[in-house]
Coordinates of N, CA and C in Angstrom, one line a residue:
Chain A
X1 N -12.5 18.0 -16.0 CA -13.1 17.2 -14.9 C -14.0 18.1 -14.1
X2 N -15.2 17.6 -13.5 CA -16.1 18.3 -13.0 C -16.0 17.8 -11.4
X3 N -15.6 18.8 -11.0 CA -15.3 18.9 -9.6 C -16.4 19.1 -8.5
X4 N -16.3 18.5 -7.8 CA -17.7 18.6 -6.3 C -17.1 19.1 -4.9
X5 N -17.9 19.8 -4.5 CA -17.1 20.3 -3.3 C -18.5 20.6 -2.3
X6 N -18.3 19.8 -1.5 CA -19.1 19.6 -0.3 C -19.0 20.3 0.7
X7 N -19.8 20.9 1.2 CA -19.7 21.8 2.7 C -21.1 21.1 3.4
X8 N -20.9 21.6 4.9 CA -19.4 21.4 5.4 C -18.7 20.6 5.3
X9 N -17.6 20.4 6.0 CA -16.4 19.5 6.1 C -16.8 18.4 7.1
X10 N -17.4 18.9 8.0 CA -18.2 18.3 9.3 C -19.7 19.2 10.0
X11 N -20.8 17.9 10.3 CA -21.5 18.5 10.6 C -22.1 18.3 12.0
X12 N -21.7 18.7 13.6 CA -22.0 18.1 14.7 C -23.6 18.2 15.2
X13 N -24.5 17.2 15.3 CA -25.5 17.4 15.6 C -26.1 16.3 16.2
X14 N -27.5 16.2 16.9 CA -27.7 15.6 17.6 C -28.7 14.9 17.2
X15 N -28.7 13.6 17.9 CA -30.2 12.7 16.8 C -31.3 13.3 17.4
X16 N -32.4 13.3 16.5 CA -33.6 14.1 16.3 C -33.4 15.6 15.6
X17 N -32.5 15.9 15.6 CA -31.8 16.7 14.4 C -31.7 16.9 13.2
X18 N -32.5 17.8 12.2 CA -32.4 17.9 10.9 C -31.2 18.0 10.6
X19 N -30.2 17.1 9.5 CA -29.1 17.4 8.8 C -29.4 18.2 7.4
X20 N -28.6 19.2 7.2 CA -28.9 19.6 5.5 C -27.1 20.1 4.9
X21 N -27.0 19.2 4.1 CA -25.6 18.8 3.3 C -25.9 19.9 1.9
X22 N -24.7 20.0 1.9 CA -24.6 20.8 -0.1 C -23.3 20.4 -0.5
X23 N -23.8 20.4 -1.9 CA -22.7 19.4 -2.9 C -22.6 20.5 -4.2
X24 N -21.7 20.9 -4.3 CA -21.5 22.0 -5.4 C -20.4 21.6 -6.5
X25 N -21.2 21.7 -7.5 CA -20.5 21.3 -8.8 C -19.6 22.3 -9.7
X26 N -18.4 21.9 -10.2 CA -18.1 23.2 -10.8 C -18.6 23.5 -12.4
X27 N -19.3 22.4 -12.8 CA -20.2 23.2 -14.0 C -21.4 22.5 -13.6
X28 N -22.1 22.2 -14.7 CA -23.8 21.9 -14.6 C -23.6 20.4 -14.7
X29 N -24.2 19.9 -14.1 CA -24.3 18.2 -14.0 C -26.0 17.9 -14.2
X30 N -26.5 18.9 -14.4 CA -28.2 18.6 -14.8 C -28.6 17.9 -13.4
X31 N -29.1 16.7 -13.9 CA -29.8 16.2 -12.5 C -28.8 14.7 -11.8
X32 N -27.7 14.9 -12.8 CA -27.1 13.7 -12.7 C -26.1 13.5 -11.7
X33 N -27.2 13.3 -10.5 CA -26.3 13.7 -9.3 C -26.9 12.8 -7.9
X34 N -25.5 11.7 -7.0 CA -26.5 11.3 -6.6 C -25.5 10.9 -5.4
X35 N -26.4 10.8 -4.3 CA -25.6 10.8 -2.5 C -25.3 9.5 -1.8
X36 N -24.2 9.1 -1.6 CA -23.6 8.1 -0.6 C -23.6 8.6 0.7
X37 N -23.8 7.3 1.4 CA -23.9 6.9 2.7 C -22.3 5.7 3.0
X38 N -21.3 6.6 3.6 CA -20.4 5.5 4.1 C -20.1 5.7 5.5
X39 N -19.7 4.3 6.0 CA -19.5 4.2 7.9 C -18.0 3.6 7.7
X40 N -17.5 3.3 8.4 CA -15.6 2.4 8.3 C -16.1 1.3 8.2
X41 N -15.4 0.8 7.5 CA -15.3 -1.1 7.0 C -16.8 -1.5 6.9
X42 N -17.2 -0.5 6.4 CA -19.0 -1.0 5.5 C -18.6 -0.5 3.7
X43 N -19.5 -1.1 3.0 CA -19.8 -0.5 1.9 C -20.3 0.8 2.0
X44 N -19.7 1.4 0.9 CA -20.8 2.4 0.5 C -22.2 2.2 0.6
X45 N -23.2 3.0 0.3 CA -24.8 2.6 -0.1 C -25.4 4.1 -0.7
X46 N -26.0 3.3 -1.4 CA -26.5 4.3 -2.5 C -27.7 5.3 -1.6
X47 N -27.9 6.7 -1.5 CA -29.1 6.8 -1.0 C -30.1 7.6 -1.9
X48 N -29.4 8.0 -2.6 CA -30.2 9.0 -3.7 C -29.6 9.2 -5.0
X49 N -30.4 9.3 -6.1 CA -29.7 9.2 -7.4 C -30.9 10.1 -8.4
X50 N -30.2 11.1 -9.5 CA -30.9 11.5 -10.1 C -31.2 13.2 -9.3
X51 N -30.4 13.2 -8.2 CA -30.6 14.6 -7.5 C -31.7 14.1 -6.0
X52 N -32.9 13.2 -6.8 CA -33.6 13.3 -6.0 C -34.7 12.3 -5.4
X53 N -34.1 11.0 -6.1 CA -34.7 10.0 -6.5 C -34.1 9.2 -5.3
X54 N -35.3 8.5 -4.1 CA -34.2 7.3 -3.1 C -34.2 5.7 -3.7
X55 N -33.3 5.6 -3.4 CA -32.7 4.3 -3.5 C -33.5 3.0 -3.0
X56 N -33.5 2.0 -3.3 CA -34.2 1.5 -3.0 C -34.2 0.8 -1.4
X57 N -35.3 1.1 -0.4 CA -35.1 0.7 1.0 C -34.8 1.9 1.7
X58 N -34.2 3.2 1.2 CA -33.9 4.1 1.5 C -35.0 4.9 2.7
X59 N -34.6 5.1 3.7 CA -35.9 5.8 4.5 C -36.5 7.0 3.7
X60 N -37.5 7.6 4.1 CA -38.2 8.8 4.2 C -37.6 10.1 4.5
X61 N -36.8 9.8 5.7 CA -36.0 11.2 6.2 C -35.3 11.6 5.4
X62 N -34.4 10.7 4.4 CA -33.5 11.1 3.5 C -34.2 11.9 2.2
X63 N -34.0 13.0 1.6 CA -34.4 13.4 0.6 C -32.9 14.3 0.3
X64 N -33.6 14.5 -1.2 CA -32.5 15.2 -2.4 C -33.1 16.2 -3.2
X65 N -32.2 17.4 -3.5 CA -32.9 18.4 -4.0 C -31.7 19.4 -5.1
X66 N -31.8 19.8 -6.0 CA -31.4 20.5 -6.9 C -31.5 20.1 -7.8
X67 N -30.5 20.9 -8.6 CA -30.0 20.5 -10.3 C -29.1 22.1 -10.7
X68 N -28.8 21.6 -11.5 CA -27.5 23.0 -12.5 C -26.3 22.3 -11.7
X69 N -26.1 23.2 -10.5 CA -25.2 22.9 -10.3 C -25.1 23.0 -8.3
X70 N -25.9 23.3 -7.7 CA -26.3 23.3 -6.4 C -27.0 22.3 -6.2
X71 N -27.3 21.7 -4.9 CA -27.8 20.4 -4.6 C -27.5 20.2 -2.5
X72 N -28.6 19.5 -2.6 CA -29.0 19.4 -1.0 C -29.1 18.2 -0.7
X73 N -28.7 17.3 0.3 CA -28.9 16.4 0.6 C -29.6 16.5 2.3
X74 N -30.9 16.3 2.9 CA -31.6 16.6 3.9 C -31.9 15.2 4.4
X75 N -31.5 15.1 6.3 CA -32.2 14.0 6.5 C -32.8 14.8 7.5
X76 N -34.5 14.3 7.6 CA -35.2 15.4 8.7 C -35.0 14.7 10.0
X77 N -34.6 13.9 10.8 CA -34.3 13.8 11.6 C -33.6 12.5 12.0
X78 N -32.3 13.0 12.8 CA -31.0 12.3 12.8 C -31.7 10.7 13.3
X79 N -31.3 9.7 12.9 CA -31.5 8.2 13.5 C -30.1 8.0 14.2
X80 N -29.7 7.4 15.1 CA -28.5 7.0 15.4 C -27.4 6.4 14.4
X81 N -27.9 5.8 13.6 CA -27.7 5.1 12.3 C -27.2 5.7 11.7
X82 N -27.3 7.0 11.2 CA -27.2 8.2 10.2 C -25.8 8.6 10.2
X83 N -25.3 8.6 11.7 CA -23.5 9.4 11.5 C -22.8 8.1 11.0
X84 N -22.5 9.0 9.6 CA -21.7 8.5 9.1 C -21.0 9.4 8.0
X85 N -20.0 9.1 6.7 CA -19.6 10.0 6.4 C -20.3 10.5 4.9
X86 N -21.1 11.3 4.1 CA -22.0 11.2 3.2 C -21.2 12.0 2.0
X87 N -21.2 11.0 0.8 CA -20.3 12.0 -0.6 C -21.3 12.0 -1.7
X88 N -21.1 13.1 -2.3 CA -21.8 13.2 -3.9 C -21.2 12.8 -4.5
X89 N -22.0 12.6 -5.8 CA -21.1 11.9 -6.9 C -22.0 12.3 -8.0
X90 N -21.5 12.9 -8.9 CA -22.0 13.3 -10.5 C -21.4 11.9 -11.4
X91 N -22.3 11.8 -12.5 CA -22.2 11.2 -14.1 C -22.3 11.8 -15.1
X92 N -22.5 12.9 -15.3 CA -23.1 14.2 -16.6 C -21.5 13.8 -17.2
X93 N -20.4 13.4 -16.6 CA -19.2 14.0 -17.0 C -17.6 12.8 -16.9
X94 N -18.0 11.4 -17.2 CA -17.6 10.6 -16.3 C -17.9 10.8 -15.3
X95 N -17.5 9.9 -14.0 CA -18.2 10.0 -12.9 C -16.3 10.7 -11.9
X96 N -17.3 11.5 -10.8 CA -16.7 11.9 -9.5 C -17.0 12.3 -8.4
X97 N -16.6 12.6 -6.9 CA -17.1 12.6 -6.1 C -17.1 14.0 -5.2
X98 N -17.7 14.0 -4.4 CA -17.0 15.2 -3.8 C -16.3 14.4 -2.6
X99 N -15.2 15.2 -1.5 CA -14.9 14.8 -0.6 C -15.6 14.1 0.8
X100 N -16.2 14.7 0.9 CA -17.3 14.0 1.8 C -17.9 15.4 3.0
X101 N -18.8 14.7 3.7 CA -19.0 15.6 4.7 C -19.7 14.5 6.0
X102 N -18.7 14.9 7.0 CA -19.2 13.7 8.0 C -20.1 14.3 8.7
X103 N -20.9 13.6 9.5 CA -22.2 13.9 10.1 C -22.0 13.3 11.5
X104 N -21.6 13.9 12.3 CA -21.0 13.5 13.9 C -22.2 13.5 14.7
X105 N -21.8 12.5 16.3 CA -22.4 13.3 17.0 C -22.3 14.1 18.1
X106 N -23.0 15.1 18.4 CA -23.0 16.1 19.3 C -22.7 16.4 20.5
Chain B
X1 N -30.4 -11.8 -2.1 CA -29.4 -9.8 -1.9 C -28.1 -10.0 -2.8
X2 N -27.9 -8.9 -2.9 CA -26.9 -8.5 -3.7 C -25.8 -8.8 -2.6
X3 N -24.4 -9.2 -2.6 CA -23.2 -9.3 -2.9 C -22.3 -9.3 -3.9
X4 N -21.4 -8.1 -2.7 CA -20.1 -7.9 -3.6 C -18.6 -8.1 -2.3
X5 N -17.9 -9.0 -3.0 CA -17.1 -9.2 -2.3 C -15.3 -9.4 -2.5
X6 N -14.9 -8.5 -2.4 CA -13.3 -8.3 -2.7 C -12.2 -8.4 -2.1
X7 N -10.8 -9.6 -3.2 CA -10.1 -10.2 -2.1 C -8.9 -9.6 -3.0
X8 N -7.5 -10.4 -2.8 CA -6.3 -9.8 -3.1 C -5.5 -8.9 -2.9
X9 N -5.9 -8.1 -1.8 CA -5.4 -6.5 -1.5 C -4.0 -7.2 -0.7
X10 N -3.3 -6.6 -0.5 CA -2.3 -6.3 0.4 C -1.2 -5.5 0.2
X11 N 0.0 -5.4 0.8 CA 1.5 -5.1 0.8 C 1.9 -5.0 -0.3
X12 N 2.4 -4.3 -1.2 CA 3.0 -4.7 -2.3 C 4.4 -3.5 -2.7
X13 N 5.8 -3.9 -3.1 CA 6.4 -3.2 -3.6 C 5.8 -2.1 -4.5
X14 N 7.0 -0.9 -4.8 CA 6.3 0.0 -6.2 C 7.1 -0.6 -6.9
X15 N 6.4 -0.8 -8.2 CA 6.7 -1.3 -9.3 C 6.4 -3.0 -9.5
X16 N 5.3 -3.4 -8.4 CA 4.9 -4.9 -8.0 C 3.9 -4.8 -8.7
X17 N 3.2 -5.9 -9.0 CA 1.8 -6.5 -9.6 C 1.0 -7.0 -8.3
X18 N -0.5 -6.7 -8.4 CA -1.4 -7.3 -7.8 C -2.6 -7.6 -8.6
X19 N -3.4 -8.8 -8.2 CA -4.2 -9.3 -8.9 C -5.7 -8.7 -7.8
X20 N -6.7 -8.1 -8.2 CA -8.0 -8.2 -7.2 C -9.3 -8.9 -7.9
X21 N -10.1 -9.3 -7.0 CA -11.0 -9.8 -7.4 C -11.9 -9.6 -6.6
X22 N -13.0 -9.7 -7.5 CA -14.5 -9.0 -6.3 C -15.8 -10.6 -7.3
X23 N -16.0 -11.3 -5.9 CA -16.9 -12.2 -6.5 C -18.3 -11.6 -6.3
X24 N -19.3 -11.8 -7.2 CA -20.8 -11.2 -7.2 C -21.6 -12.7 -6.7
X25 N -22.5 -11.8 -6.4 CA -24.0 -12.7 -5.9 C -25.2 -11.9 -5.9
X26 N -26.4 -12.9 -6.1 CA -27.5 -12.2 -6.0 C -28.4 -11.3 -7.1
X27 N -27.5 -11.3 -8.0 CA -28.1 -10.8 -9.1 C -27.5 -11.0 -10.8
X28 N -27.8 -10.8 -11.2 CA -27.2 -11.9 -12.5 C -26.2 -10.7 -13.2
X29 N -25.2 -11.3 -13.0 CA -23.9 -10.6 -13.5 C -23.6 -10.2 -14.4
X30 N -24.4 -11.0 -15.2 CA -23.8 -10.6 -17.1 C -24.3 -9.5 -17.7
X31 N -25.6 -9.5 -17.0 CA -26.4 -7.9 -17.3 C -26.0 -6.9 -17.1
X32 N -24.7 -6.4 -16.1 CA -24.4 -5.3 -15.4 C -23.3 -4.8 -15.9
X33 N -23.2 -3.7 -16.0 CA -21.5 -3.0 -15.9 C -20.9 -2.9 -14.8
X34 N -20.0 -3.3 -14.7 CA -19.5 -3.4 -13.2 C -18.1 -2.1 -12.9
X35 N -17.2 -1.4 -12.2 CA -16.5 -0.4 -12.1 C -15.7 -0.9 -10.7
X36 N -15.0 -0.3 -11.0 CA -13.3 0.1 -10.0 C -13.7 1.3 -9.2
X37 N -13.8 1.3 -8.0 CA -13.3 2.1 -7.6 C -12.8 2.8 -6.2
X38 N -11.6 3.4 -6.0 CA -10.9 3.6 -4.7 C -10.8 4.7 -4.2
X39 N -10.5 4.8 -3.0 CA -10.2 5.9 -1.9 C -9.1 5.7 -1.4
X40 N -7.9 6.8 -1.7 CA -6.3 6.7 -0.6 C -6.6 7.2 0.5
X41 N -5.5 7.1 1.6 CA -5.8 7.5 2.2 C -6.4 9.0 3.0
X42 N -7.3 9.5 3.4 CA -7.5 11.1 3.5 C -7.8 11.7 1.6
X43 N -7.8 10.9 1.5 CA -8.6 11.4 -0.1 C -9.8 11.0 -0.3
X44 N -10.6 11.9 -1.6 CA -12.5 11.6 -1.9 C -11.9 10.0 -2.6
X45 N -13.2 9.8 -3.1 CA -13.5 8.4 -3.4 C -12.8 8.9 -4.9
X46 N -12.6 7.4 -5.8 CA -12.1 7.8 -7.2 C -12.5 6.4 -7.8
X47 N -13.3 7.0 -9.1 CA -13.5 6.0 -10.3 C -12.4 5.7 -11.0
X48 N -11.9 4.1 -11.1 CA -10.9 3.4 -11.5 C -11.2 3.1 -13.2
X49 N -12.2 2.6 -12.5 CA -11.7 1.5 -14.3 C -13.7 1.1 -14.2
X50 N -14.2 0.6 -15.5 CA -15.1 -0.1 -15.6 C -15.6 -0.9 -16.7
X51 N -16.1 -1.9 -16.7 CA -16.6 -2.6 -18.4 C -17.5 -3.3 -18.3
X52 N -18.3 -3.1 -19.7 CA -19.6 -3.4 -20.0 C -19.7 -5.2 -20.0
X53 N -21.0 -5.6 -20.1 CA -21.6 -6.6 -19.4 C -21.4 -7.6 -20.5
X54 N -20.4 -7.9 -21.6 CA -19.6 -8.6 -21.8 C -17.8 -8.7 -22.1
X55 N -17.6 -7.5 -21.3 CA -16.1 -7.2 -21.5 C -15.6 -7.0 -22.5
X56 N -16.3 -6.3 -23.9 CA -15.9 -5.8 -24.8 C -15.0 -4.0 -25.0
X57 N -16.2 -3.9 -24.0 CA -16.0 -2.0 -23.8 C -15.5 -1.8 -22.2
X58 N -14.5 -1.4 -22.0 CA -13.5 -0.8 -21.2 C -12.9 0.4 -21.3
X59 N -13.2 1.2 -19.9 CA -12.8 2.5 -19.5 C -11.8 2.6 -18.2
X60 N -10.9 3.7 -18.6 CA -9.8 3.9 -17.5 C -9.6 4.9 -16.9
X61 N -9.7 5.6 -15.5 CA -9.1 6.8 -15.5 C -7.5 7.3 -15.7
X62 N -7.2 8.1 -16.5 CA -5.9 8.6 -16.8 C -5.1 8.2 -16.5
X63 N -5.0 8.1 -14.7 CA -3.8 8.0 -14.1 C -3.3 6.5 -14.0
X64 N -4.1 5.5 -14.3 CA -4.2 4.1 -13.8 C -3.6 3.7 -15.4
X65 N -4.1 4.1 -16.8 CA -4.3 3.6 -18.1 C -3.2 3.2 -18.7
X66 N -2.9 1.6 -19.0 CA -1.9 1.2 -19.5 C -0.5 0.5 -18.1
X67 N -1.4 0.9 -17.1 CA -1.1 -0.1 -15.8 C -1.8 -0.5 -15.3
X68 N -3.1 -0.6 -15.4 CA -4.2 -1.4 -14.4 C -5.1 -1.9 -16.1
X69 N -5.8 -3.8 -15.8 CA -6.8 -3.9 -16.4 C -8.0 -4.3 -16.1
X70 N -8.5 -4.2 -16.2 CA -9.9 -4.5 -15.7 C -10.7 -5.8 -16.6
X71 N -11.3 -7.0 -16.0 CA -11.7 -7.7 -16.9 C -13.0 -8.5 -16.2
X72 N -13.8 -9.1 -17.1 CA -14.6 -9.8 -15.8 C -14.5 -11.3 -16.4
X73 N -15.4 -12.2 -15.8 CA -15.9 -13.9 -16.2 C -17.1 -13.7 -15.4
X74 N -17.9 -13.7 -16.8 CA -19.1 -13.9 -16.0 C -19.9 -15.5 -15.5
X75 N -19.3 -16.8 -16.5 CA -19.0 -17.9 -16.1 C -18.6 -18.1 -14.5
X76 N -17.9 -17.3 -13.7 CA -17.9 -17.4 -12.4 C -18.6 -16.3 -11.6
X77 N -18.8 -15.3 -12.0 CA -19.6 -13.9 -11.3 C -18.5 -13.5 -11.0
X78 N -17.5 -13.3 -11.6 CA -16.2 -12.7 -10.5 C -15.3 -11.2 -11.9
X79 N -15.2 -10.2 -11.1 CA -14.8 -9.0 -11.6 C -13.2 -8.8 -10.9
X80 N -12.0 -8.9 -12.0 CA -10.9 -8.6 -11.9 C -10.3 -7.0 -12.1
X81 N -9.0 -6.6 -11.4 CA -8.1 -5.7 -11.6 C -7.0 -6.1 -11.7
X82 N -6.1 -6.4 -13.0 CA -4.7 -6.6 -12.8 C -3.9 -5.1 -12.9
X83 N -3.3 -5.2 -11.6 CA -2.7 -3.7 -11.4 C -1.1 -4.1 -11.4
X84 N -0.5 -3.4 -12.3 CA 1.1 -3.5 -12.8 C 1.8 -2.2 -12.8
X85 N 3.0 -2.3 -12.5 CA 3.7 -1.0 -12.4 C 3.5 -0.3 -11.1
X86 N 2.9 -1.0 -10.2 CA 2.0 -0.3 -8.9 C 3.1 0.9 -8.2
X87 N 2.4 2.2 -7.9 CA 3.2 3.6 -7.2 C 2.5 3.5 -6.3
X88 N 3.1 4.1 -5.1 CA 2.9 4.3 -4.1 C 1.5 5.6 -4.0
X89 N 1.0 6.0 -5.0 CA -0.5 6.7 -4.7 C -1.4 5.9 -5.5
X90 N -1.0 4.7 -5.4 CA -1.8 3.6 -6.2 C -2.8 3.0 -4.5
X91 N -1.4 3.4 -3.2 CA -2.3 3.4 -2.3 C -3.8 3.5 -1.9
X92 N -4.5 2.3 -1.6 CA -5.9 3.0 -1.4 C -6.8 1.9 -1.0
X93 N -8.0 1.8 -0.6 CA -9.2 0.5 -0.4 C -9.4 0.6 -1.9
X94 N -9.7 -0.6 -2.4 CA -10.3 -0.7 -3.7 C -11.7 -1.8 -3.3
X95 N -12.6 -0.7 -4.3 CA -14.2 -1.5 -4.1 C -14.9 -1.7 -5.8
X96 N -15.3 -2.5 -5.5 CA -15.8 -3.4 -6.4 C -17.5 -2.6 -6.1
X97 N -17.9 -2.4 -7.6 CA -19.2 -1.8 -8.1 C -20.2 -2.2 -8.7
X98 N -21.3 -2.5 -8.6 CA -22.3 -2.8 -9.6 C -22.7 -1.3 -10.0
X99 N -22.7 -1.1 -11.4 CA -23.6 -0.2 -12.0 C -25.0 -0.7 -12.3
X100 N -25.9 0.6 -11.9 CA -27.1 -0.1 -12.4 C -28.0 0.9 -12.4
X101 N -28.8 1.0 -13.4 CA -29.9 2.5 -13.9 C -28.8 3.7 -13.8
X102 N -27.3 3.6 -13.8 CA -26.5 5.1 -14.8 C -25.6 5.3 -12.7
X103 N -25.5 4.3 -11.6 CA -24.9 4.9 -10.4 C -24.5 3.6 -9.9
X104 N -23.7 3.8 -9.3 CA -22.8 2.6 -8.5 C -24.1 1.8 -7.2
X105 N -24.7 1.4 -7.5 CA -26.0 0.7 -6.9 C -25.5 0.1 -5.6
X106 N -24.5 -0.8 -5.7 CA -24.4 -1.9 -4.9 C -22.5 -1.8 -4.8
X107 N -22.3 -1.5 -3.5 CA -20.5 -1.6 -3.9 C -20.3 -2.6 -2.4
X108 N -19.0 -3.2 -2.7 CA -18.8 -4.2 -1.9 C -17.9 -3.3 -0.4
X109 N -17.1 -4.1 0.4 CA -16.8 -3.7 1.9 C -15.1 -2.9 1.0
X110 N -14.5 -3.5 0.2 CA -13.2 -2.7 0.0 C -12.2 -3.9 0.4
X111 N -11.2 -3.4 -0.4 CA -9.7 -4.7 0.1 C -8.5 -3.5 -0.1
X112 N -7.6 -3.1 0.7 CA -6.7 -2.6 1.0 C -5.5 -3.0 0.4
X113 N -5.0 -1.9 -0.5 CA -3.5 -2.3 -1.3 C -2.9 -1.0 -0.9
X114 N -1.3 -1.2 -0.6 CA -0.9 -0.7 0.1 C 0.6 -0.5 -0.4
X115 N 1.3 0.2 -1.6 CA 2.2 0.2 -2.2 C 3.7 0.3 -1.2
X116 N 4.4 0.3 -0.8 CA 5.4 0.7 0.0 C 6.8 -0.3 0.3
X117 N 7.8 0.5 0.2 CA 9.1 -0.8 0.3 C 9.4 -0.8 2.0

């Protein structure tokens, strides 16, 4: 099983605030790797897929970056909207997630 | 727009049956692979179950396999889980998935099952 491990655990910042998330894989997942957006009693939503690809409707501030096995998830500046709690999730290998990393605010 | 929407969660003994259902909208059902999958409590998210877009081909994870099924009708848009033998870390929100281009595209709000005597 190909395990994801997210840092941080939490991230406290303020809107207008660049966020930058990492999602670490325990083997290579190539590029097959892609970021959730969850709030309580909402759906998930897709924000990026493919490492680096957004989703559809997805803003601008959200972008995605890696491959092997390191990966970044960056929003360039915090929207109010934004805290919520954000998980990776690989397919190279069946699919899994990492734990999450919440995005608070400040 | 896409909807997904999932009912049947509740209370249930260990060793009780639950039936869940997640009805679709918005995009044509038969085309899609659709997936299981839950979060316990204070735990990451976890892939359940999923099958291909005429319910031929079905996948399980380990721990679920040979107690949980997964089936759909695409005659109504609606994606089932019949969950048997239910344990108490069967605890968890269960969400209903559209796959689509290889990622869980579209997942519905979750329905809460909750094993415990």
């Amino acid at each position: 099983e190909i395990v994801l491990t997210q840092s941080p655990a939490t991230l406290s910042l303020s809107p207008g605030e660049r966020a930058t998330l990492s999602c670490r894989a325990s083997q290579s997942v190539s590029s097959y790797l892609a970021w959730y957006q969850h709030k309580p009693g909402q759906a998930p939503r897709l924000l990026i897929y493919d490492a680096s690809n957004r989703a559809t409707g997805i803003p601008a501030r959200f972008s995605g970056s890696g491959s092997g096995t390191d990966f970044t998830l960056t929003i360039s500046s915090l929207e109010p909207e934004d805290f919520a709690v954000y998980y990776c999730q690989q397919r190279s290998n069946w699919w899994t997630f990492g734990q999450g990393t919440k995005v608070e605010i400040k | 727009e896409v909807q997904l929407v999932e009912s049947g969660g509740g209370l249930v003994q260990p060793g009780g049956s639950l039936r869940l259902s997640c009805a679709a909208s918005g995009f044509s059902f038969s085309s899609y692979w659709m997936s299981w999958v839950r979060q316990a409590p204070g735990k990451r998210l976890e892939w359940v179950a999923n099958i291909n877009q005429d319910g031929s081909e079905k996948n399980y994870v380990d721990s679920v396999k040979g107690r949980f099924t997964i089936s759909r009708d695409n005659a109504k848009n609606s994606l089932y889980l019949q969950m048997n033998s239910l344990r108490a870390e069967d605890t968890a929100v269960y969400y209903c998935a559209k796959y689509g281009s290889g990622w869980f595209d579209y997942w519905g709000q979750g329905t809460l099952v909750t094993v415990s005597s």
